[in-house]
Amino acid sequence: QFNKVGKALKLSSSQTISAFPSFASKALPAFAPAPQTLQSPTVFAAKGYKMKTHKASAKRFRVTGRGKIVRRRAGKQHLLAKKNTKRKLRLSKMHAVSRSDYDNVIGALPYLKVNRNAK
């Protein structure tokens, strides 16, 4: 069941040595702790540090109740006399952030409760 190569024994991984006593068959001593099931830990940040929120981004982006990230439109700060009312109304409404920008926004705001599957 095993091959001799010089003085060393060469074993394949599928073979077992039946001449040696099995260590797994012995009962554990009474003082040994019971084996516990291993759960994968959830890691939020390396070394246990808190991630910093980019405060300028926190003032510009909000999350809706359904988990979408929304922002304001540009162009409603100055020179409003030449813009008609309909245009100013459209610019004052919140607008959903593009899906391609989600990774950038979430990187700046790590603790947002964002639903990535929201449409």
PDB file of N, CA, C and O in Angstrom, residues 10-90:
ATOM      1  N   LYS A  10       7.035   6.867   0.779  1.00  0.00           N
ATOM      2  CA  LYS A  10       6.314   7.786  -0.080  1.00  0.00           C
ATOM      3  C   LYS A  10       4.870   7.316  -0.137  1.00  0.00           C
ATOM      4  O   LYS A  10       4.604   6.192  -0.566  1.00  0.00           O
ATOM      5  N   LEU A  11       3.941   8.151   0.302  1.00  0.00           N
ATOM      6  CA  LEU A  11       2.520   7.803   0.352  1.00  0.00           C
ATOM      7  C   LEU A  11       1.760   8.624  -0.669  1.00  0.00           C
ATOM      8  O   LEU A  11       2.034   9.796  -0.866  1.00  0.00           O
ATOM      9  N   SER A  12       0.790   8.016  -1.280  1.00  0.00           N
ATOM     10  CA  SER A  12      -0.115   8.797  -2.117  1.00  0.00           C
ATOM     11  C   SER A  12      -1.231   9.318  -1.223  1.00  0.00           C
ATOM     12  O   SER A  12      -1.502   8.793  -0.151  1.00  0.00           O
ATOM     13  N   SER A  13      -1.915  10.360  -1.672  1.00  0.00           N
ATOM     14  CA  SER A  13      -2.920  10.998  -0.826  1.00  0.00           C
ATOM     15  C   SER A  13      -4.152  10.133  -0.627  1.00  0.00           C
ATOM     16  O   SER A  13      -4.892  10.315   0.328  1.00  0.00           O
ATOM     17  N   SER A  14      -4.404   9.169  -1.508  1.00  0.00           N
ATOM     18  CA  SER A  14      -5.603   8.343  -1.377  1.00  0.00           C
ATOM     19  C   SER A  14      -5.387   7.123  -0.491  1.00  0.00           C
ATOM     20  O   SER A  14      -6.328   6.437  -0.136  1.00  0.00           O
ATOM     21  N   GLN A  15      -4.131   6.806  -0.137  1.00  0.00           N
ATOM     22  CA  GLN A  15      -3.851   5.625   0.661  1.00  0.00           C
ATOM     23  C   GLN A  15      -3.746   5.980   2.133  1.00  0.00           C
ATOM     24  O   GLN A  15      -3.381   7.095   2.491  1.00  0.00           O
ATOM     25  N   THR A  16      -4.046   5.018   2.995  1.00  0.00           N
ATOM     26  CA  THR A  16      -3.930   5.224   4.430  1.00  0.00           C
ATOM     27  C   THR A  16      -2.974   4.201   4.996  1.00  0.00           C
ATOM     28  O   THR A  16      -2.771   3.128   4.430  1.00  0.00           O
ATOM     29  N   ILE A  17      -2.414   4.512   6.125  1.00  0.00           N
ATOM     30  CA  ILE A  17      -1.528   3.593   6.814  1.00  0.00           C
ATOM     31  C   ILE A  17      -2.338   2.924   7.909  1.00  0.00           C
ATOM     32  O   ILE A  17      -2.789   3.577   8.848  1.00  0.00           O
ATOM     33  N   SER A  18      -2.542   1.645   7.784  1.00  0.00           N
ATOM     34  CA  SER A  18      -3.359   0.937   8.760  1.00  0.00           C
ATOM     35  C   SER A  18      -2.543   0.407   9.924  1.00  0.00           C
ATOM     36  O   SER A  18      -3.094  -0.064  10.908  1.00  0.00           O
ATOM     37  N   ALA A  19      -1.209   0.460   9.864  1.00  0.00           N
ATOM     38  CA  ALA A  19      -0.376  -0.085  10.916  1.00  0.00           C
ATOM     39  C   ALA A  19      -0.328   0.831  12.132  1.00  0.00           C
ATOM     40  O   ALA A  19      -0.080   0.379  13.241  1.00  0.00           O
ATOM     41  N   PHE A  20      -0.567   2.149  11.936  1.00  0.00           N
ATOM     42  CA  PHE A  20      -0.499   3.092  13.041  1.00  0.00           C
ATOM     43  C   PHE A  20      -1.882   3.283  13.649  1.00  0.00           C
ATOM     44  O   PHE A  20      -2.893   3.240  12.945  1.00  0.00           O
ATOM     45  N   PRO A  21      -1.961   3.515  14.960  1.00  0.00           N
ATOM     46  CA  PRO A  21      -3.270   3.713  15.589  1.00  0.00           C
ATOM     47  C   PRO A  21      -3.887   5.021  15.117  1.00  0.00           C
ATOM     48  O   PRO A  21      -3.192   5.998  14.857  1.00  0.00           O
ATOM     49  N   SER A  22      -5.164   5.024  15.016  1.00  0.00           N
ATOM     50  CA  SER A  22      -5.880   6.213  14.574  1.00  0.00           C
ATOM     51  C   SER A  22      -6.017   7.186  15.735  1.00  0.00           C
ATOM     52  O   SER A  22      -6.473   6.821  16.811  1.00  0.00           O
ATOM     53  N   PHE A  23      -5.608   8.416  15.524  1.00  0.00           N
ATOM     54  CA  PHE A  23      -5.704   9.419  16.582  1.00  0.00           C
ATOM     55  C   PHE A  23      -7.116   9.988  16.673  1.00  0.00           C
ATOM     56  O   PHE A  23      -7.524  10.500  17.692  1.00  0.00           O
ATOM     57  N   ALA A  24      -7.882   9.937  15.604  1.00  0.00           N
ATOM     58  CA  ALA A  24      -9.225  10.501  15.604  1.00  0.00           C
ATOM     59  C   ALA A  24     -10.209   9.619  16.365  1.00  0.00           C
ATOM     60  O   ALA A  24     -11.237  10.082  16.807  1.00  0.00           O
ATOM     61  N   SER A  25      -9.884   8.318  16.530  1.00  0.00           N
ATOM     62  CA  SER A  25     -10.829   7.427  17.175  1.00  0.00           C
ATOM     63  C   SER A  25     -10.811   7.556  18.690  1.00  0.00           C
ATOM     64  O   SER A  25     -11.733   7.117  19.361  1.00  0.00           O
ATOM     65  N   LYS A  26      -9.754   8.158  19.260  1.00  0.00           N
ATOM     66  CA  LYS A  26      -9.687   8.323  20.710  1.00  0.00           C
ATOM     67  C   LYS A  26     -10.667   9.403  21.158  1.00  0.00           C
ATOM     68  O   LYS A  26     -10.879  10.389  20.471  1.00  0.00           O
ATOM     69  N   ALA A  27     -11.243   9.212  22.341  1.00  0.00           N
ATOM     70  CA  ALA A  27     -12.182  10.189  22.882  1.00  0.00           C
ATOM     71  C   ALA A  27     -11.416  11.419  23.363  1.00  0.00           C
ATOM     72  O   ALA A  27     -10.292  11.314  23.852  1.00  0.00           O
ATOM     73  N   LEU A  28     -12.046  12.576  23.245  1.00  0.00           N
ATOM     74  CA  LEU A  28     -11.438  13.811  23.703  1.00  0.00           C
ATOM     75  C   LEU A  28     -11.494  13.867  25.228  1.00  0.00           C
ATOM     76  O   LEU A  28     -12.449  13.387  25.836  1.00  0.00           O
ATOM     77  N   PRO A  29     -10.504  14.453  25.888  1.00  0.00           N
ATOM     78  CA  PRO A  29     -10.581  14.580  27.339  1.00  0.00           C
ATOM     79  C   PRO A  29     -11.744  15.491  27.745  1.00  0.00           C
ATOM     80  O   PRO A  29     -12.230  16.298  26.950  1.00  0.00           O
ATOM     81  N   ALA A  30     -12.164  15.383  29.002  1.00  0.00           N
ATOM     82  CA  ALA A  30     -13.337  16.111  29.479  1.00  0.00           C
ATOM     83  C   ALA A  30     -13.104  17.612  29.528  1.00  0.00           C
ATOM     84  O   ALA A  30     -14.045  18.390  29.428  1.00  0.00           O
ATOM     85  N   PHE A  31     -11.860  18.066  29.674  1.00  0.00           N
ATOM     86  CA  PHE A  31     -11.597  19.497  29.797  1.00  0.00           C
ATOM     87  C   PHE A  31     -11.458  20.184  28.443  1.00  0.00           C
ATOM     88  O   PHE A  31     -11.352  21.389  28.378  1.00  0.00           O
ATOM     89  N   ALA A  32     -11.451  19.447  27.349  1.00  0.00           N
ATOM     90  CA  ALA A  32     -11.300  20.047  26.024  1.00  0.00           C
ATOM     91  C   ALA A  32     -12.608  20.718  25.618  1.00  0.00           C
ATOM     92  O   ALA A  32     -13.685  20.189  25.864  1.00  0.00           O
ATOM     93  N   PRO A  33     -12.537  21.907  25.004  1.00  0.00           N
ATOM     94  CA  PRO A  33     -13.777  22.574  24.583  1.00  0.00           C
ATOM     95  C   PRO A  33     -14.420  21.830  23.426  1.00  0.00           C
ATOM     96  O   PRO A  33     -13.758  21.169  22.632  1.00  0.00           O
ATOM     97  N   ALA A  34     -15.736  21.946  23.358  1.00  0.00           N
ATOM     98  CA  ALA A  34     -16.481  21.293  22.284  1.00  0.00           C
ATOM     99  C   ALA A  34     -16.158  21.984  20.965  1.00  0.00           C
ATOM    100  O   ALA A  34     -15.975  23.197  20.922  1.00  0.00           O
ATOM    101  N   PRO A  35     -16.055  21.230  19.885  1.00  0.00           N
ATOM    102  CA  PRO A  35     -15.766  21.873  18.591  1.00  0.00           C
ATOM    103  C   PRO A  35     -16.913  22.778  18.177  1.00  0.00           C
ATOM    104  O   PRO A  35     -18.077  22.429  18.321  1.00  0.00           O
ATOM    105  N   GLN A  36     -16.571  23.961  17.671  1.00  0.00           N
ATOM    106  CA  GLN A  36     -17.570  24.942  17.265  1.00  0.00           C
ATOM    107  C   GLN A  36     -17.587  25.040  15.755  1.00  0.00           C
ATOM    108  O   GLN A  36     -16.593  24.803  15.091  1.00  0.00           O
ATOM    109  N   THR A  37     -18.745  25.400  15.214  1.00  0.00           N
ATOM    110  CA  THR A  37     -18.844  25.580  13.775  1.00  0.00           C
ATOM    111  C   THR A  37     -18.209  26.922  13.416  1.00  0.00           C
ATOM    112  O   THR A  37     -18.401  27.913  14.116  1.00  0.00           O
ATOM    113  N   LEU A  38     -17.451  26.943  12.360  1.00  0.00           N
ATOM    114  CA  LEU A  38     -16.777  28.153  11.933  1.00  0.00           C
ATOM    115  C   LEU A  38     -17.693  28.975  11.050  1.00  0.00           C
ATOM    116  O   LEU A  38     -18.315  28.454  10.126  1.00  0.00           O
ATOM    117  N   GLN A  39     -17.797  30.254  11.337  1.00  0.00           N
ATOM    118  CA  GLN A  39     -18.569  31.169  10.515  1.00  0.00           C
ATOM    119  C   GLN A  39     -17.603  32.169   9.909  1.00  0.00           C
ATOM    120  O   GLN A  39     -16.642  32.574  10.542  1.00  0.00           O
ATOM    121  N   SER A  40     -17.882  32.558   8.677  1.00  0.00           N
ATOM    122  CA  SER A  40     -16.998  33.523   8.035  1.00  0.00           C
ATOM    123  C   SER A  40     -17.268  34.901   8.618  1.00  0.00           C
ATOM    124  O   SER A  40     -18.402  35.356   8.642  1.00  0.00           O
ATOM    125  N   PRO A  41     -16.239  35.572   9.118  1.00  0.00           N
ATOM    126  CA  PRO A  41     -16.455  36.898   9.716  1.00  0.00           C
ATOM    127  C   PRO A  41     -16.703  37.936   8.633  1.00  0.00           C
ATOM    128  O   PRO A  41     -16.176  37.842   7.523  1.00  0.00           O
ATOM    129  N   THR A  42     -17.517  38.926   8.941  1.00  0.00           N
ATOM    130  CA  THR A  42     -17.771  40.016   8.023  1.00  0.00           C
ATOM    131  C   THR A  42     -16.775  41.124   8.314  1.00  0.00           C
ATOM    132  O   THR A  42     -16.717  41.638   9.424  1.00  0.00           O
ATOM    133  N   VAL A  43     -15.987  41.490   7.320  1.00  0.00           N
ATOM    134  CA  VAL A  43     -14.965  42.509   7.487  1.00  0.00           C
ATOM    135  C   VAL A  43     -15.432  43.770   6.792  1.00  0.00           C
ATOM    136  O   VAL A  43     -15.733  43.767   5.598  1.00  0.00           O
ATOM    137  N   PHE A  44     -15.534  44.866   7.546  1.00  0.00           N
ATOM    138  CA  PHE A  44     -15.957  46.137   6.975  1.00  0.00           C
ATOM    139  C   PHE A  44     -14.760  46.974   6.557  1.00  0.00           C
ATOM    140  O   PHE A  44     -14.777  47.622   5.537  1.00  0.00           O
ATOM    141  N   ALA A  45     -13.733  46.997   7.352  1.00  0.00           N
ATOM    142  CA  ALA A  45     -12.552  47.779   7.021  1.00  0.00           C
ATOM    143  C   ALA A  45     -11.327  47.046   7.554  1.00  0.00           C
ATOM    144  O   ALA A  45     -11.409  46.293   8.507  1.00  0.00           O
ATOM    145  N   ALA A  46     -10.211  47.279   6.924  1.00  0.00           N
ATOM    146  CA  ALA A  46      -8.988  46.622   7.347  1.00  0.00           C
ATOM    147  C   ALA A  46      -8.533  47.167   8.703  1.00  0.00           C
ATOM    148  O   ALA A  46      -8.711  48.340   8.998  1.00  0.00           O
ATOM    149  N   LYS A  47      -7.968  46.314   9.527  1.00  0.00           N
ATOM    150  CA  LYS A  47      -7.410  46.648  10.826  1.00  0.00           C
ATOM    151  C   LYS A  47      -8.431  47.227  11.796  1.00  0.00           C
ATOM    152  O   LYS A  47      -8.055  47.838  12.780  1.00  0.00           O
ATOM    153  N   GLY A  48      -9.717  47.109  11.530  1.00  0.00           N
ATOM    154  CA  GLY A  48     -10.725  47.557  12.466  1.00  0.00           C
ATOM    155  C   GLY A  48     -10.955  49.059  12.479  1.00  0.00           C
ATOM    156  O   GLY A  48     -11.663  49.559  13.337  1.00  0.00           O
ATOM    157  N   TYR A  49     -10.359  49.784  11.556  1.00  0.00           N
ATOM    158  CA  TYR A  49     -10.561  51.227  11.530  1.00  0.00           C
ATOM    159  C   TYR A  49     -11.891  51.561  10.897  1.00  0.00           C
ATOM    160  O   TYR A  49     -12.383  50.840  10.036  1.00  0.00           O
ATOM    161  N   LYS A  50     -12.453  52.688  11.300  1.00  0.00           N
ATOM    162  CA  LYS A  50     -13.667  53.170  10.652  1.00  0.00           C
ATOM    163  C   LYS A  50     -13.280  53.866   9.350  1.00  0.00           C
ATOM    164  O   LYS A  50     -12.251  54.535   9.276  1.00  0.00           O
ATOM    165  N   MET A  51     -14.124  53.720   8.354  1.00  0.00           N
ATOM    166  CA  MET A  51     -13.877  54.405   7.094  1.00  0.00           C
ATOM    167  C   MET A  51     -14.410  55.827   7.204  1.00  0.00           C
ATOM    168  O   MET A  51     -15.412  56.070   7.867  1.00  0.00           O
ATOM    169  N   LYS A  52     -13.739  56.751   6.578  1.00  0.00           N
ATOM    170  CA  LYS A  52     -14.140  58.148   6.674  1.00  0.00           C
ATOM    171  C   LYS A  52     -15.145  58.490   5.588  1.00  0.00           C
ATOM    172  O   LYS A  52     -14.993  58.105   4.433  1.00  0.00           O
ATOM    173  N   THR A  53     -16.155  59.255   5.964  1.00  0.00           N
ATOM    174  CA  THR A  53     -17.145  59.754   5.023  1.00  0.00           C
ATOM    175  C   THR A  53     -16.616  61.025   4.389  1.00  0.00           C
ATOM    176  O   THR A  53     -16.120  61.914   5.084  1.00  0.00           O
ATOM    177  N   HIS A  54     -16.734  61.113   3.077  1.00  0.00           N
ATOM    178  CA  HIS A  54     -16.351  62.332   2.366  1.00  0.00           C
ATOM    179  C   HIS A  54     -17.472  63.341   2.579  1.00  0.00           C
ATOM    180  O   HIS A  54     -18.575  63.184   2.049  1.00  0.00           O
ATOM    181  N   LYS A  55     -17.219  64.369   3.384  1.00  0.00           N
ATOM    182  CA  LYS A  55     -18.289  65.248   3.855  1.00  0.00           C
ATOM    183  C   LYS A  55     -18.892  66.084   2.728  1.00  0.00           C
ATOM    184  O   LYS A  55     -20.079  66.394   2.773  1.00  0.00           O
ATOM    185  N   ALA A  56     -18.110  66.458   1.731  1.00  0.00           N
ATOM    186  CA  ALA A  56     -18.676  67.215   0.614  1.00  0.00           C
ATOM    187  C   ALA A  56     -19.661  66.355  -0.169  1.00  0.00           C
ATOM    188  O   ALA A  56     -20.708  66.833  -0.606  1.00  0.00           O
ATOM    189  N   SER A  57     -19.357  65.057  -0.308  1.00  0.00           N
ATOM    190  CA  SER A  57     -20.284  64.153  -0.993  1.00  0.00           C
ATOM    191  C   SER A  57     -21.526  63.902  -0.149  1.00  0.00           C
ATOM    192  O   SER A  57     -22.620  63.744  -0.687  1.00  0.00           O
ATOM    193  N   ALA A  58     -21.371  63.873   1.171  1.00  0.00           N
ATOM    194  CA  ALA A  58     -22.514  63.638   2.053  1.00  0.00           C
ATOM    195  C   ALA A  58     -23.527  64.772   1.955  1.00  0.00           C
ATOM    196  O   ALA A  58     -24.723  64.560   2.148  1.00  0.00           O
ATOM    197  N   LYS A  59     -23.060  65.977   1.643  1.00  0.00           N
ATOM    198  CA  LYS A  59     -23.971  67.114   1.494  1.00  0.00           C
ATOM    199  C   LYS A  59     -24.649  67.128   0.127  1.00  0.00           C
ATOM    200  O   LYS A  59     -25.663  67.801  -0.048  1.00  0.00           O
ATOM    201  N   ARG A  60     -24.103  66.416  -0.839  1.00  0.00           N
ATOM    202  CA  ARG A  60     -24.630  66.466  -2.199  1.00  0.00           C
ATOM    203  C   ARG A  60     -25.547  65.302  -2.566  1.00  0.00           C
ATOM    204  O   ARG A  60     -26.326  65.412  -3.495  1.00  0.00           O
ATOM    205  N   PHE A  61     -25.438  64.186  -1.879  1.00  0.00           N
ATOM    206  CA  PHE A  61     -26.191  62.992  -2.244  1.00  0.00           C
ATOM    207  C   PHE A  61     -27.102  62.562  -1.111  1.00  0.00           C
ATOM    208  O   PHE A  61     -26.764  62.697   0.061  1.00  0.00           O
ATOM    209  N   ARG A  62     -28.274  62.033  -1.474  1.00  0.00           N
ATOM    210  CA  ARG A  62     -29.235  61.498  -0.519  1.00  0.00           C
ATOM    211  C   ARG A  62     -29.668  60.118  -1.005  1.00  0.00           C
ATOM    212  O   ARG A  62     -29.530  59.784  -2.172  1.00  0.00           O
ATOM    213  N   VAL A  63     -30.241  59.345  -0.105  1.00  0.00           N
ATOM    214  CA  VAL A  63     -30.774  58.033  -0.465  1.00  0.00           C
ATOM    215  C   VAL A  63     -32.274  58.076  -0.265  1.00  0.00           C
ATOM    216  O   VAL A  63     -32.770  58.524   0.773  1.00  0.00           O
ATOM    217  N   THR A  64     -33.023  57.610  -1.263  1.00  0.00           N
ATOM    218  CA  THR A  64     -34.478  57.575  -1.164  1.00  0.00           C
ATOM    219  C   THR A  64     -34.907  56.396  -0.299  1.00  0.00           C
ATOM    220  O   THR A  64     -34.089  55.584   0.122  1.00  0.00           O
ATOM    221  N   GLY A  65     -36.192  56.288  -0.058  1.00  0.00           N
ATOM    222  CA  GLY A  65     -36.718  55.193   0.738  1.00  0.00           C
ATOM    223  C   GLY A  65     -36.515  53.839   0.091  1.00  0.00           C
ATOM    224  O   GLY A  65     -36.399  52.825   0.770  1.00  0.00           O
ATOM    225  N   ARG A  66     -36.467  53.802  -1.220  1.00  0.00           N
ATOM    226  CA  ARG A  66     -36.241  52.548  -1.932  1.00  0.00           C
ATOM    227  C   ARG A  66     -34.765  52.233  -2.110  1.00  0.00           C
ATOM    228  O   ARG A  66     -34.416  51.226  -2.711  1.00  0.00           O
ATOM    229  N   GLY A  67     -33.884  53.116  -1.651  1.00  0.00           N
ATOM    230  CA  GLY A  67     -32.453  52.830  -1.705  1.00  0.00           C
ATOM    231  C   GLY A  67     -31.740  53.405  -2.905  1.00  0.00           C
ATOM    232  O   GLY A  67     -30.592  53.060  -3.158  1.00  0.00           O
ATOM    233  N   LYS A  68     -32.381  54.293  -3.657  1.00  0.00           N
ATOM    234  CA  LYS A  68     -31.706  54.933  -4.792  1.00  0.00           C
ATOM    235  C   LYS A  68     -30.913  56.132  -4.297  1.00  0.00           C
ATOM    236  O   LYS A  68     -31.293  56.783  -3.325  1.00  0.00           O
ATOM    237  N   ILE A  69     -29.828  56.442  -4.989  1.00  0.00           N
ATOM    238  CA  ILE A  69     -29.035  57.630  -4.677  1.00  0.00           C
ATOM    239  C   ILE A  69     -29.504  58.748  -5.602  1.00  0.00           C
ATOM    240  O   ILE A  69     -29.595  58.555  -6.816  1.00  0.00           O
ATOM    241  N   VAL A  70     -29.821  59.908  -5.019  1.00  0.00           N
ATOM    242  CA  VAL A  70     -30.289  61.041  -5.812  1.00  0.00           C
ATOM    243  C   VAL A  70     -29.378  62.241  -5.581  1.00  0.00           C
ATOM    244  O   VAL A  70     -28.676  62.331  -4.572  1.00  0.00           O
ATOM    245  N   ARG A  71     -29.406  63.168  -6.534  1.00  0.00           N
ATOM    246  CA  ARG A  71     -28.582  64.372  -6.493  1.00  0.00           C
ATOM    247  C   ARG A  71     -29.381  65.538  -7.050  1.00  0.00           C
ATOM    248  O   ARG A  71     -30.457  65.339  -7.621  1.00  0.00           O
ATOM    249  N   ARG A  72     -28.842  66.747  -6.911  1.00  0.00           N
ATOM    250  CA  ARG A  72     -29.469  67.928  -7.516  1.00  0.00           C
ATOM    251  C   ARG A  72     -28.900  68.148  -8.906  1.00  0.00           C
ATOM    252  O   ARG A  72     -27.796  67.716  -9.215  1.00  0.00           O
ATOM    253  N   ARG A  73     -29.662  68.862  -9.704  1.00  0.00           N
ATOM    254  CA  ARG A  73     -29.193  69.236 -11.036  1.00  0.00           C
ATOM    255  C   ARG A  73     -28.341  70.496 -10.964  1.00  0.00           C
ATOM    256  O   ARG A  73     -28.538  71.337 -10.089  1.00  0.00           O
ATOM    257  N   ALA A  74     -27.407  70.603 -11.875  1.00  0.00           N
ATOM    258  CA  ALA A  74     -26.564  71.801 -11.939  1.00  0.00           C
ATOM    259  C   ALA A  74     -27.293  72.907 -12.693  1.00  0.00           C
ATOM    260  O   ALA A  74     -28.169  72.655 -13.507  1.00  0.00           O
ATOM    261  N   GLY A  75     -26.938  74.166 -12.400  1.00  0.00           N
ATOM    262  CA  GLY A  75     -27.440  75.291 -13.179  1.00  0.00           C
ATOM    263  C   GLY A  75     -28.504  76.112 -12.501  1.00  0.00           C
ATOM    264  O   GLY A  75     -29.171  76.902 -13.160  1.00  0.00           O
ATOM    265  N   LYS A  76     -28.707  75.979 -11.206  1.00  0.00           N
ATOM    266  CA  LYS A  76     -29.747  76.753 -10.524  1.00  0.00           C
ATOM    267  C   LYS A  76     -29.144  77.615  -9.415  1.00  0.00           C
ATOM    268  O   LYS A  76     -29.736  77.830  -8.374  1.00  0.00           O
ATOM    269  N   GLN A  77     -27.932  78.100  -9.602  1.00  0.00           N
ATOM    270  CA  GLN A  77     -27.290  78.918  -8.581  1.00  0.00           C
ATOM    271  C   GLN A  77     -27.298  80.405  -8.940  1.00  0.00           C
ATOM    272  O   GLN A  77     -27.477  81.232  -8.059  1.00  0.00           O
ATOM    273  N   HIS A  78     -27.066  80.730 -10.193  1.00  0.00           N
ATOM    274  CA  HIS A  78     -26.987  82.150 -10.561  1.00  0.00           C
ATOM    275  C   HIS A  78     -27.479  82.321 -11.989  1.00  0.00           C
ATOM    276  O   HIS A  78     -27.760  81.352 -12.691  1.00  0.00           O
ATOM    277  N   LEU A  79     -27.617  83.567 -12.384  1.00  0.00           N
ATOM    278  CA  LEU A  79     -28.143  83.937 -13.707  1.00  0.00           C
ATOM    279  C   LEU A  79     -29.536  83.343 -13.922  1.00  0.00           C
ATOM    280  O   LEU A  79     -29.838  82.782 -14.980  1.00  0.00           O
ATOM    281  N   LEU A  80     -30.384  83.483 -12.916  1.00  0.00           N
ATOM    282  CA  LEU A  80     -31.713  82.877 -12.983  1.00  0.00           C
ATOM    283  C   LEU A  80     -32.706  83.742 -13.743  1.00  0.00           C
ATOM    284  O   LEU A  80     -33.769  83.242 -14.142  1.00  0.00           O
ATOM    285  N   ALA A  81     -32.396  85.020 -13.958  1.00  0.00           N
ATOM    286  CA  ALA A  81     -33.349  85.911 -14.631  1.00  0.00           C
ATOM    287  C   ALA A  81     -33.542  85.511 -16.088  1.00  0.00           C
ATOM    288  O   ALA A  81     -34.642  85.660 -16.633  1.00  0.00           O
ATOM    289  N   LYS A  82     -32.518  84.986 -16.716  1.00  0.00           N
ATOM    290  CA  LYS A  82     -32.641  84.617 -18.129  1.00  0.00           C
ATOM    291  C   LYS A  82     -33.224  83.224 -18.330  1.00  0.00           C
ATOM    292  O   LYS A  82     -33.529  82.844 -19.450  1.00  0.00           O
ATOM    293  N   LYS A  83     -33.385  82.441 -17.257  1.00  0.00           N
ATOM    294  CA  LYS A  83     -33.941  81.086 -17.362  1.00  0.00           C
ATOM    295  C   LYS A  83     -35.434  81.155 -17.110  1.00  0.00           C
ATOM    296  O   LYS A  83     -35.887  81.814 -16.173  1.00  0.00           O
ATOM    297  N   ASN A  84     -36.194  80.453 -17.951  1.00  0.00           N
ATOM    298  CA  ASN A  84     -37.636  80.502 -17.764  1.00  0.00           C
ATOM    299  C   ASN A  84     -38.069  79.633 -16.578  1.00  0.00           C
ATOM    300  O   ASN A  84     -37.297  78.823 -16.059  1.00  0.00           O
ATOM    301  N   THR A  85     -39.316  79.790 -16.154  1.00  0.00           N
ATOM    302  CA  THR A  85     -39.820  79.141 -14.937  1.00  0.00           C
ATOM    303  C   THR A  85     -39.819  77.626 -15.069  1.00  0.00           C
ATOM    304  O   THR A  85     -39.491  76.917 -14.117  1.00  0.00           O
ATOM    305  N   LYS A  86     -40.166  77.157 -16.239  1.00  0.00           N
ATOM    306  CA  LYS A  86     -40.216  75.698 -16.441  1.00  0.00           C
ATOM    307  C   LYS A  86     -38.832  75.084 -16.299  1.00  0.00           C
ATOM    308  O   LYS A  86     -38.664  74.016 -15.706  1.00  0.00           O
ATOM    309  N   ARG A  87     -37.840  75.766 -16.819  1.00  0.00           N
ATOM    310  CA  ARG A  87     -36.463  75.264 -16.732  1.00  0.00           C
ATOM    311  C   ARG A  87     -35.975  75.283 -15.283  1.00  0.00           C
ATOM    312  O   ARG A  87     -35.329  74.338 -14.817  1.00  0.00           O
ATOM    313  N   LYS A  88     -36.277  76.356 -14.556  1.00  0.00           N
ATOM    314  CA  LYS A  88     -35.858  76.442 -13.155  1.00  0.00           C
ATOM    315  C   LYS A  88     -36.556  75.380 -12.307  1.00  0.00           C
ATOM    316  O   LYS A  88     -35.947  74.819 -11.395  1.00  0.00           O
ATOM    317  N   LEU A  89     -37.802  75.072 -12.609  1.00  0.00           N
ATOM    318  CA  LEU A  89     -38.524  74.038 -11.878  1.00  0.00           C
ATOM    319  C   LEU A  89     -37.903  72.669 -12.134  1.00  0.00           C
ATOM    320  O   LEU A  89     -37.737  71.865 -11.216  1.00  0.00           O
ATOM    321  N   ARG A  90     -37.538  72.423 -13.388  1.00  0.00           N
ATOM    322  CA  ARG A  90     -36.907  71.147 -13.728  1.00  0.00           C
ATOM    323  C   ARG A  90     -35.538  71.009 -13.051  1.00  0.00           C
ATOM    324  O   ARG A  90     -35.159  69.936 -12.590  1.00  0.00           O
TER     325      ARG A  90
END
